[in-house]
Amino acid sequence: MGMIGDSPGCQPLKREAIILNPMSQPQSTGTGRPQPDPPRGDPPIAPPLVGPEPQAPASRTRPPCPGDASRWTWNDHQGAWPRCRTGPRPAALRAVSRGSGSPVGSRAAPAAMGLELYLDLLSQPCRAVYIFAKKNGVPFELRTVELLKGQHLSDDFAQVNPLKKVPALKDGDFTLTESVAILLYLTRKFKVPDHWYPQELQARARVDEYLAWQHTTLRKNCLRTLWHKIMFPVFLGEPVSPETLAATLAELDATLQILEDNFLQNKAFLVGPHISLADLVAVTELMHPVGAGCQIFESRPKLAAWRQRVEAAVGSLLFQEAHEVILKASDLPPADPSVKQKLMPRVLAMMQ
């Protein structure tokens, strides 16, 4: 769980809409006969768009998109859930072309209606899903749900996930919730390296073991640390007693020791010599207390070296992009009173 439900509260991120390039039509050969249909299998490649980007109406302001502000385009027909293009053009447009087809190389063609991920990157499970999809070239449409504005509680989002939690996935008419289920779905649908979720029985069991353990241990304690140190006093304006904070930090320290002794041990990664879903889920959890100002790696050199290996394995730029919001959590403005009233019951229940 993050802020509310499966993920934590998130710094507001802006919302916009992807404008996908329609499939190109068969071209004339000049002989009066059209070219034959492309062979079955991989979808045809869409040509680069010609001409300027569609411009937003004068009354719209184009908010920044993570990584490249030029990727934003406004579409008044998209309703309540604008989108942000997730890759540079025109390569991303080629990767997210419509149609069916088997995966090509490390990138796989999406389903006909496209893959949508409903995320907010202040949420630790949302960050894990985002990093995994981006690292493995999974084509998706990002639908940002601003948790700290209560958007997950809206009727619009309830049509996506009646539990009103993020992350959520839509693949055509299929909807999936819960971060671990989403990660496993992506490993099975797309052609990703085996080390993420190994085929070997015992290695896979070790990944499953960690994913089952972390829900009520590491995730809970990292989440409480963020809220007791930052979110309650800074965002909600609610004081936290020194005794409560000290107890929270003590529980976090004990959990980190279990992570180091029982799971990491003397291995390069939690399951073996290669990164897996276990490492990705763990490191995104640990960035919560880091975002709250806790120097959890300074006194744990083994854990610090592991974190550096995980960051190198996913790519430093992607790692920093995904954690930019959480690392600025202390700069959050106070919550609007009406939003605070709406969020408080769920936040208090989450802290139990």
Coordinates of N, CA and C in Angstrom, one line a residue, residues 116-261:
E116 N -2.6 0.9 -20.1 CA -2.7 2.2 -19.3 C -2.3 1.9 -17.9
L117 N -1.4 2.7 -17.3 CA -1.0 2.6 -15.9 C -1.4 3.8 -15.2
Y118 N -2.2 3.6 -14.1 CA -2.7 4.7 -13.3 C -1.7 4.8 -12.1
L119 N -0.9 5.9 -12.0 CA 0.2 5.9 -11.0 C 0.3 7.3 -10.4
D120 N 1.0 7.4 -9.3 CA 1.5 8.6 -8.7 C 2.8 8.3 -8.1
L121 N 3.9 9.0 -8.5 CA 5.2 8.5 -8.2 C 5.6 8.9 -6.8
L122 N 4.8 9.5 -5.9 CA 5.1 9.5 -4.5 C 4.8 8.2 -3.8
S123 N 4.1 7.4 -4.5 CA 3.7 6.0 -4.0 C 4.9 5.0 -4.3
Q124 N 5.3 4.3 -3.3 CA 6.4 3.4 -3.5 C 6.0 2.2 -4.5
P125 N 4.9 1.6 -4.4 CA 4.5 0.6 -5.4 C 4.3 1.1 -6.8
C126 N 3.9 2.4 -6.9 CA 3.7 3.0 -8.2 C 5.1 3.2 -8.8
R127 N 6.1 3.5 -8.0 CA 7.4 3.7 -8.5 C 8.0 2.4 -9.0
A128 N 7.7 1.3 -8.3 CA 8.2 0.0 -8.8 C 7.6 -0.4 -10.1
V129 N 6.3 -0.2 -10.3 CA 5.7 -0.5 -11.6 C 6.2 0.4 -12.7
Y130 N 6.4 1.7 -12.4 CA 6.9 2.6 -13.4 C 8.3 2.3 -13.9
I131 N 9.2 2.0 -12.9 CA 10.6 1.7 -13.3 C 10.6 0.4 -14.1
F132 N 9.9 -0.6 -13.6 CA 9.9 -1.9 -14.4 C 9.4 -1.7 -15.8
A133 N 8.3 -1.0 -16.0 CA 7.8 -0.8 -17.3 C 8.7 0.0 -18.2
K134 N 9.3 1.0 -17.7 CA 10.2 1.9 -18.5 C 11.5 1.1 -18.8
K135 N 12.1 0.4 -17.8 CA 13.3 -0.3 -18.0 C 13.2 -1.4 -19.0
N136 N 12.0 -2.0 -19.1 CA 11.9 -3.2 -20.0 C 11.1 -2.8 -21.3
G137 N 11.0 -1.5 -21.6 CA 10.5 -1.1 -22.9 C 9.0 -1.4 -23.0
V138 N 8.3 -1.5 -21.9 CA 6.8 -1.8 -22.0 C 6.1 -0.6 -22.5
P139 N 5.4 -0.6 -23.6 CA 4.7 0.6 -24.1 C 3.4 0.8 -23.2
F140 N 3.3 2.0 -22.7 CA 2.1 2.2 -21.8 C 1.7 3.7 -21.9
E141 N 0.5 4.0 -21.5 CA 0.0 5.3 -21.4 C -0.1 5.7 -19.9
L142 N 0.6 6.7 -19.5 CA 0.6 7.1 -18.1 C -0.6 7.9 -17.8
R143 N -1.4 7.5 -16.8 CA -2.6 8.2 -16.3 C -2.3 8.6 -14.8
T144 N -1.9 9.9 -14.6 CA -1.5 10.3 -13.3 C -2.8 10.5 -12.4
V145 N -2.8 9.9 -11.2 CA -3.8 10.0 -10.2 C -3.2 10.8 -9.0
E146 N -3.6 12.0 -8.8 CA -3.0 12.9 -7.8 C -3.6 12.6 -6.4
L147 N -2.9 11.7 -5.7 CA -3.5 11.2 -4.4 C -3.6 12.4 -3.4
L148 N -2.7 13.3 -3.3 CA -2.8 14.3 -2.4 C -3.9 15.4 -2.7
K149 N -4.5 15.2 -3.8 CA -5.7 16.0 -4.2 C -7.0 15.2 -4.1
G150 N -6.8 13.9 -3.6 CA -8.0 13.1 -3.5 C -8.6 12.5 -4.7
Q151 N -7.8 12.5 -5.8 CA -8.4 12.1 -7.1 C -8.7 10.6 -7.1
H152 N -8.0 9.8 -6.3 CA -8.3 8.4 -6.2 C -9.7 8.1 -5.5
L153 N -10.2 9.1 -4.9 CA -11.5 9.0 -4.2 C -12.7 9.4 -5.1
S154 N -12.4 9.9 -6.3 CA -13.4 10.4 -7.2 C -14.2 9.3 -7.8
D155 N -15.4 9.6 -8.3 CA -16.3 8.6 -9.0 C -15.6 8.2 -10.3
D156 N -14.9 9.1 -11.0 CA -14.2 8.7 -12.2 C -13.2 7.6 -12.0
F157 N -12.4 7.8 -11.0 CA -11.4 6.7 -10.7 C -12.0 5.5 -10.2
A158 N -13.1 5.6 -9.5 CA -13.8 4.4 -8.9 C -14.2 3.5 -10.1
Q159 N -14.4 4.0 -11.3 CA -14.8 3.2 -12.4 C -13.6 2.4 -12.9
V160 N -12.4 2.8 -12.6 CA -11.2 2.1 -12.9 C -10.9 1.1 -11.8
N161 N -10.9 1.5 -10.6 CA -10.6 0.7 -9.4 C -11.6 1.0 -8.3
P162 N -12.6 0.2 -8.1 CA -13.6 0.5 -7.0 C -13.0 0.5 -5.7
L163 N -11.8 -0.1 -5.5 CA -11.1 0.0 -4.2 C -10.5 1.4 -4.0
K164 N -10.4 2.2 -5.0 CA -9.8 3.6 -4.9 C -8.4 3.6 -4.5
K165 N -7.6 2.7 -5.1 CA -6.2 2.6 -4.8 C -5.4 2.7 -6.1
V166 N -4.1 3.1 -5.9 CA -3.1 3.0 -7.0 C -2.0 2.1 -6.5
P167 N -1.3 1.5 -7.5 CA -1.4 1.5 -8.9 C -2.6 0.7 -9.4
A168 N -3.0 1.0 -10.7 CA -4.0 0.2 -11.4 C -3.5 0.1 -12.8
L169 N -3.9 -1.0 -13.4 CA -3.6 -1.2 -14.8 C -4.8 -1.5 -15.6
K170 N -4.9 -1.0 -16.8 CA -6.0 -1.3 -17.8 C -5.3 -1.8 -19.1
D171 N -5.7 -3.0 -19.5 CA -5.2 -3.5 -20.8 C -6.4 -3.9 -21.6
G172 N -6.8 -2.9 -22.4 CA -8.1 -3.1 -23.2 C -9.2 -3.1 -22.2
D173 N -10.0 -4.1 -22.2 CA -11.1 -4.2 -21.2 C -10.7 -4.9 -19.9
F174 N -9.5 -5.3 -19.8 CA -9.0 -6.0 -18.6 C -8.4 -4.9 -17.6
T175 N -8.9 -5.0 -16.3 CA -8.4 -4.1 -15.3 C -7.7 -4.9 -14.2
L176 N -6.6 -4.5 -13.7 CA -5.9 -5.2 -12.6 C -5.4 -4.2 -11.6
T177 N -5.6 -4.6 -10.3 CA -5.1 -3.7 -9.2 C -4.1 -4.5 -8.4
E178 N -3.5 -3.9 -7.4 CA -2.4 -4.5 -6.5 C -1.1 -4.5 -7.3
S179 N -0.1 -3.9 -6.7 CA 1.2 -3.7 -7.4 C 1.9 -5.0 -7.7
V180 N 1.9 -5.9 -6.8 CA 2.6 -7.2 -7.1 C 1.9 -7.9 -8.3
A181 N 0.6 -8.0 -8.3 CA -0.1 -8.6 -9.4 C 0.2 -7.9 -10.7
I182 N 0.3 -6.6 -10.7 CA 0.6 -5.8 -11.9 C 2.0 -6.2 -12.4
L183 N 3.0 -6.2 -11.5 CA 4.3 -6.5 -11.9 C 4.4 -7.9 -12.5
L184 N 3.7 -8.9 -11.9 CA 3.8 -10.3 -12.4 C 3.1 -10.3 -13.7
Y185 N 2.0 -9.6 -13.9 CA 1.3 -9.6 -15.2 C 2.2 -9.1 -16.3
L186 N 2.9 -8.0 -16.0 CA 3.8 -7.5 -17.0 C 5.0 -8.4 -17.4
T187 N 5.5 -9.2 -16.4 CA 6.5 -10.1 -16.7 C 6.0 -11.2 -17.6
R188 N 4.8 -11.6 -17.5 CA 4.2 -12.7 -18.2 C 3.7 -12.2 -19.6
K189 N 3.2 -11.0 -19.7 CA 2.7 -10.5 -21.0 C 3.8 -10.1 -21.9
F190 N 4.9 -9.5 -21.4 CA 5.9 -9.0 -22.3 C 7.2 -9.8 -22.1
K191 N 8.0 -9.7 -23.1 CA 9.3 -10.5 -23.2 C 10.3 -9.7 -22.4
V192 N 10.5 -10.1 -21.1 CA 11.5 -9.4 -20.3 C 12.5 -10.4 -19.9
P193 N 13.7 -9.9 -19.5 CA 14.8 -10.9 -19.1 C 14.3 -11.7 -17.9
D194 N 14.8 -13.0 -17.9 CA 14.3 -14.0 -16.9 C 14.7 -13.6 -15.5
H195 N 15.7 -12.8 -15.3 CA 16.2 -12.6 -13.9 C 15.2 -11.8 -13.1
W196 N 14.2 -11.1 -13.8 CA 13.2 -10.3 -13.0 C 12.3 -11.3 -12.2
Y197 N 11.9 -12.4 -12.8 CA 11.1 -13.3 -12.2 C 11.5 -14.7 -12.7
P198 N 12.5 -15.3 -12.2 CA 13.2 -16.5 -12.8 C 12.2 -17.7 -13.0
Q199 N 12.5 -18.4 -14.1 CA 11.8 -19.6 -14.3 C 12.2 -20.7 -13.4
E200 N 13.4 -20.7 -13.0 CA 14.0 -21.7 -12.1 C 13.1 -21.8 -10.8
L201 N 12.7 -22.9 -10.4 CA 11.7 -23.1 -9.3 C 12.1 -22.4 -8.0
Q202 N 13.3 -22.7 -7.5 CA 13.6 -22.2 -6.2 C 14.0 -20.7 -6.2
A203 N 14.6 -20.2 -7.3 CA 14.8 -18.8 -7.5 C 13.5 -18.0 -7.5
R204 N 12.6 -18.5 -8.2 CA 11.2 -17.8 -8.3 C 10.6 -17.9 -6.9
A205 N 10.7 -19.0 -6.2 CA 10.2 -19.1 -4.9 C 10.8 -18.0 -3.9
R206 N 12.1 -17.7 -4.1 CA 12.7 -16.7 -3.2 C 12.1 -15.3 -3.5
V207 N 11.9 -15.0 -4.8 CA 11.2 -13.8 -5.1 C 9.8 -13.7 -4.5
D208 N 9.1 -14.8 -4.6 CA 7.7 -14.8 -4.1 C 7.8 -14.7 -2.5
E209 N 8.8 -15.3 -1.9 CA 9.0 -15.2 -0.5 C 9.1 -13.7 0.0
Y210 N 10.0 -13.0 -0.7 CA 10.2 -11.6 -0.3 C 8.9 -10.8 -0.6
L211 N 8.3 -11.0 -1.7 CA 7.1 -10.2 -2.1 C 6.0 -10.4 -1.0
A212 N 5.9 -11.7 -0.5 CA 4.9 -12.0 0.5 C 5.2 -11.3 1.9
W213 N 6.5 -11.3 2.2 CA 7.0 -10.8 3.5 C 6.9 -9.3 3.6
Q214 N 7.2 -8.5 2.5 CA 7.4 -7.1 2.6 C 6.1 -6.3 2.9
H215 N 4.9 -6.9 2.6 CA 3.7 -6.1 2.7 C 3.4 -5.5 4.1
T216 N 3.6 -6.4 5.1 CA 3.3 -6.0 6.5 C 4.5 -5.7 7.3
T217 N 5.7 -5.6 6.7 CA 6.9 -5.3 7.4 C 7.6 -4.1 6.8
L218 N 8.4 -4.3 5.8 CA 9.2 -3.2 5.3 C 8.3 -2.1 4.8
R219 N 7.2 -2.4 4.0 CA 6.4 -1.4 3.4 C 5.7 -0.6 4.5
K220 N 5.1 -1.3 5.5 CA 4.4 -0.6 6.6 C 5.3 0.3 7.3
N221 N 6.5 -0.1 7.7 CA 7.4 0.7 8.5 C 8.0 1.9 7.7
C222 N 8.3 1.7 6.4 CA 8.8 2.8 5.6 C 7.7 3.8 5.4
L223 N 6.5 3.4 5.2 CA 5.3 4.3 5.1 C 5.1 5.1 6.3
R224 N 5.1 4.4 7.5 CA 4.9 5.1 8.7 C 6.0 6.2 9.0
T225 N 7.2 5.8 8.6 CA 8.3 6.8 8.8 C 8.0 8.0 8.0
L226 N 7.7 7.9 6.7 CA 7.4 9.1 5.9 C 6.3 9.9 6.5
W227 N 5.2 9.3 6.9 CA 4.1 10.0 7.4 C 4.3 10.7 8.8
H228 N 5.0 10.0 9.7 CA 5.3 10.5 11.0 C 6.3 11.6 11.0
K229 N 7.3 11.5 10.0 CA 8.3 12.6 10.0 C 7.9 13.8 9.1
I230 N 7.2 13.5 8.0 CA 6.9 14.6 7.0 C 5.4 14.8 6.8
M231 N 4.7 13.8 6.4 CA 3.4 14.0 5.9 C 2.4 14.6 7.0
F232 N 2.4 14.0 8.2 CA 1.5 14.5 9.2 C 1.9 16.0 9.6
P233 N 3.1 16.2 10.0 CA 3.4 17.6 10.5 C 3.5 18.6 9.3
V234 N 4.0 18.3 8.2 CA 4.2 19.3 7.1 C 3.0 19.4 6.2
F235 N 2.5 18.2 5.7 CA 1.3 18.3 4.8 C 0.0 18.5 5.5
L236 N -0.2 17.7 6.5 CA -1.5 17.8 7.2 C -1.6 18.8 8.4
G237 N -0.4 19.2 8.8 CA -0.4 20.2 9.9 C -0.7 19.5 11.2
E238 N -0.5 18.2 11.4 CA -0.8 17.5 12.6 C 0.5 17.1 13.3
P239 N 0.7 17.5 14.5 CA 1.9 17.1 15.2 C 2.0 15.6 15.6
V240 N 3.2 15.1 15.6 CA 3.5 13.7 16.0 C 4.4 13.8 17.2
S241 N 4.0 13.1 18.2 CA 4.8 13.1 19.5 C 6.2 12.5 19.3
P242 N 7.2 12.9 20.0 CA 8.5 12.4 19.9 C 8.5 10.9 20.3
E243 N 7.7 10.4 21.2 CA 7.6 9.0 21.5 C 7.1 8.2 20.3
T244 N 6.1 8.7 19.6 CA 5.6 8.0 18.5 C 6.6 7.9 17.4
L245 N 7.3 9.0 17.1 CA 8.3 9.0 16.1 C 9.5 8.0 16.4
A246 N 9.9 8.1 17.7 CA 11.0 7.2 18.1 C 10.6 5.7 18.0
A247 N 9.4 5.4 18.3 CA 8.9 4.0 18.2 C 8.9 3.6 16.7
T248 N 8.4 4.5 15.8 CA 8.4 4.2 14.4 C 9.8 4.0 13.9
L249 N 10.7 4.8 14.2 CA 12.1 4.6 13.7 C 12.8 3.4 14.3
A250 N 12.4 3.0 15.5 CA 13.0 1.7 16.0 C 12.4 0.5 15.3
E251 N 11.2 0.5 14.9 CA 10.6 -0.6 14.1 C 11.2 -0.6 12.8
L252 N 11.5 0.5 12.2 CA 12.1 0.6 10.9 C 13.5 0.0 10.9
D253 N 14.3 0.3 12.0 CA 15.6 -0.2 12.1 C 15.6 -1.7 12.3
A254 N 14.7 -2.2 13.0 CA 14.6 -3.7 13.2 C 14.3 -4.4 11.9
T255 N 13.4 -3.8 11.1 CA 13.0 -4.4 9.8 C 14.2 -4.3 8.8
L256 N 15.0 -3.2 8.9 CA 16.1 -3.2 8.0 C 17.1 -4.3 8.3
Q257 N 17.3 -4.6 9.6 CA 18.2 -5.6 10.0 C 17.7 -7.0 9.5
I258 N 16.4 -7.2 9.5 CA 15.9 -8.5 8.9 C 16.2 -8.5 7.4
L259 N 15.9 -7.4 6.8 CA 16.2 -7.4 5.3 C 17.6 -7.7 5.0
E260 N 18.5 -7.2 5.8 CA 19.9 -7.4 5.5 C 20.4 -8.8 5.9
D261 N 19.9 -9.3 7.0 CA 20.4 -10.6 7.5 C 19.7 -11.8 6.9

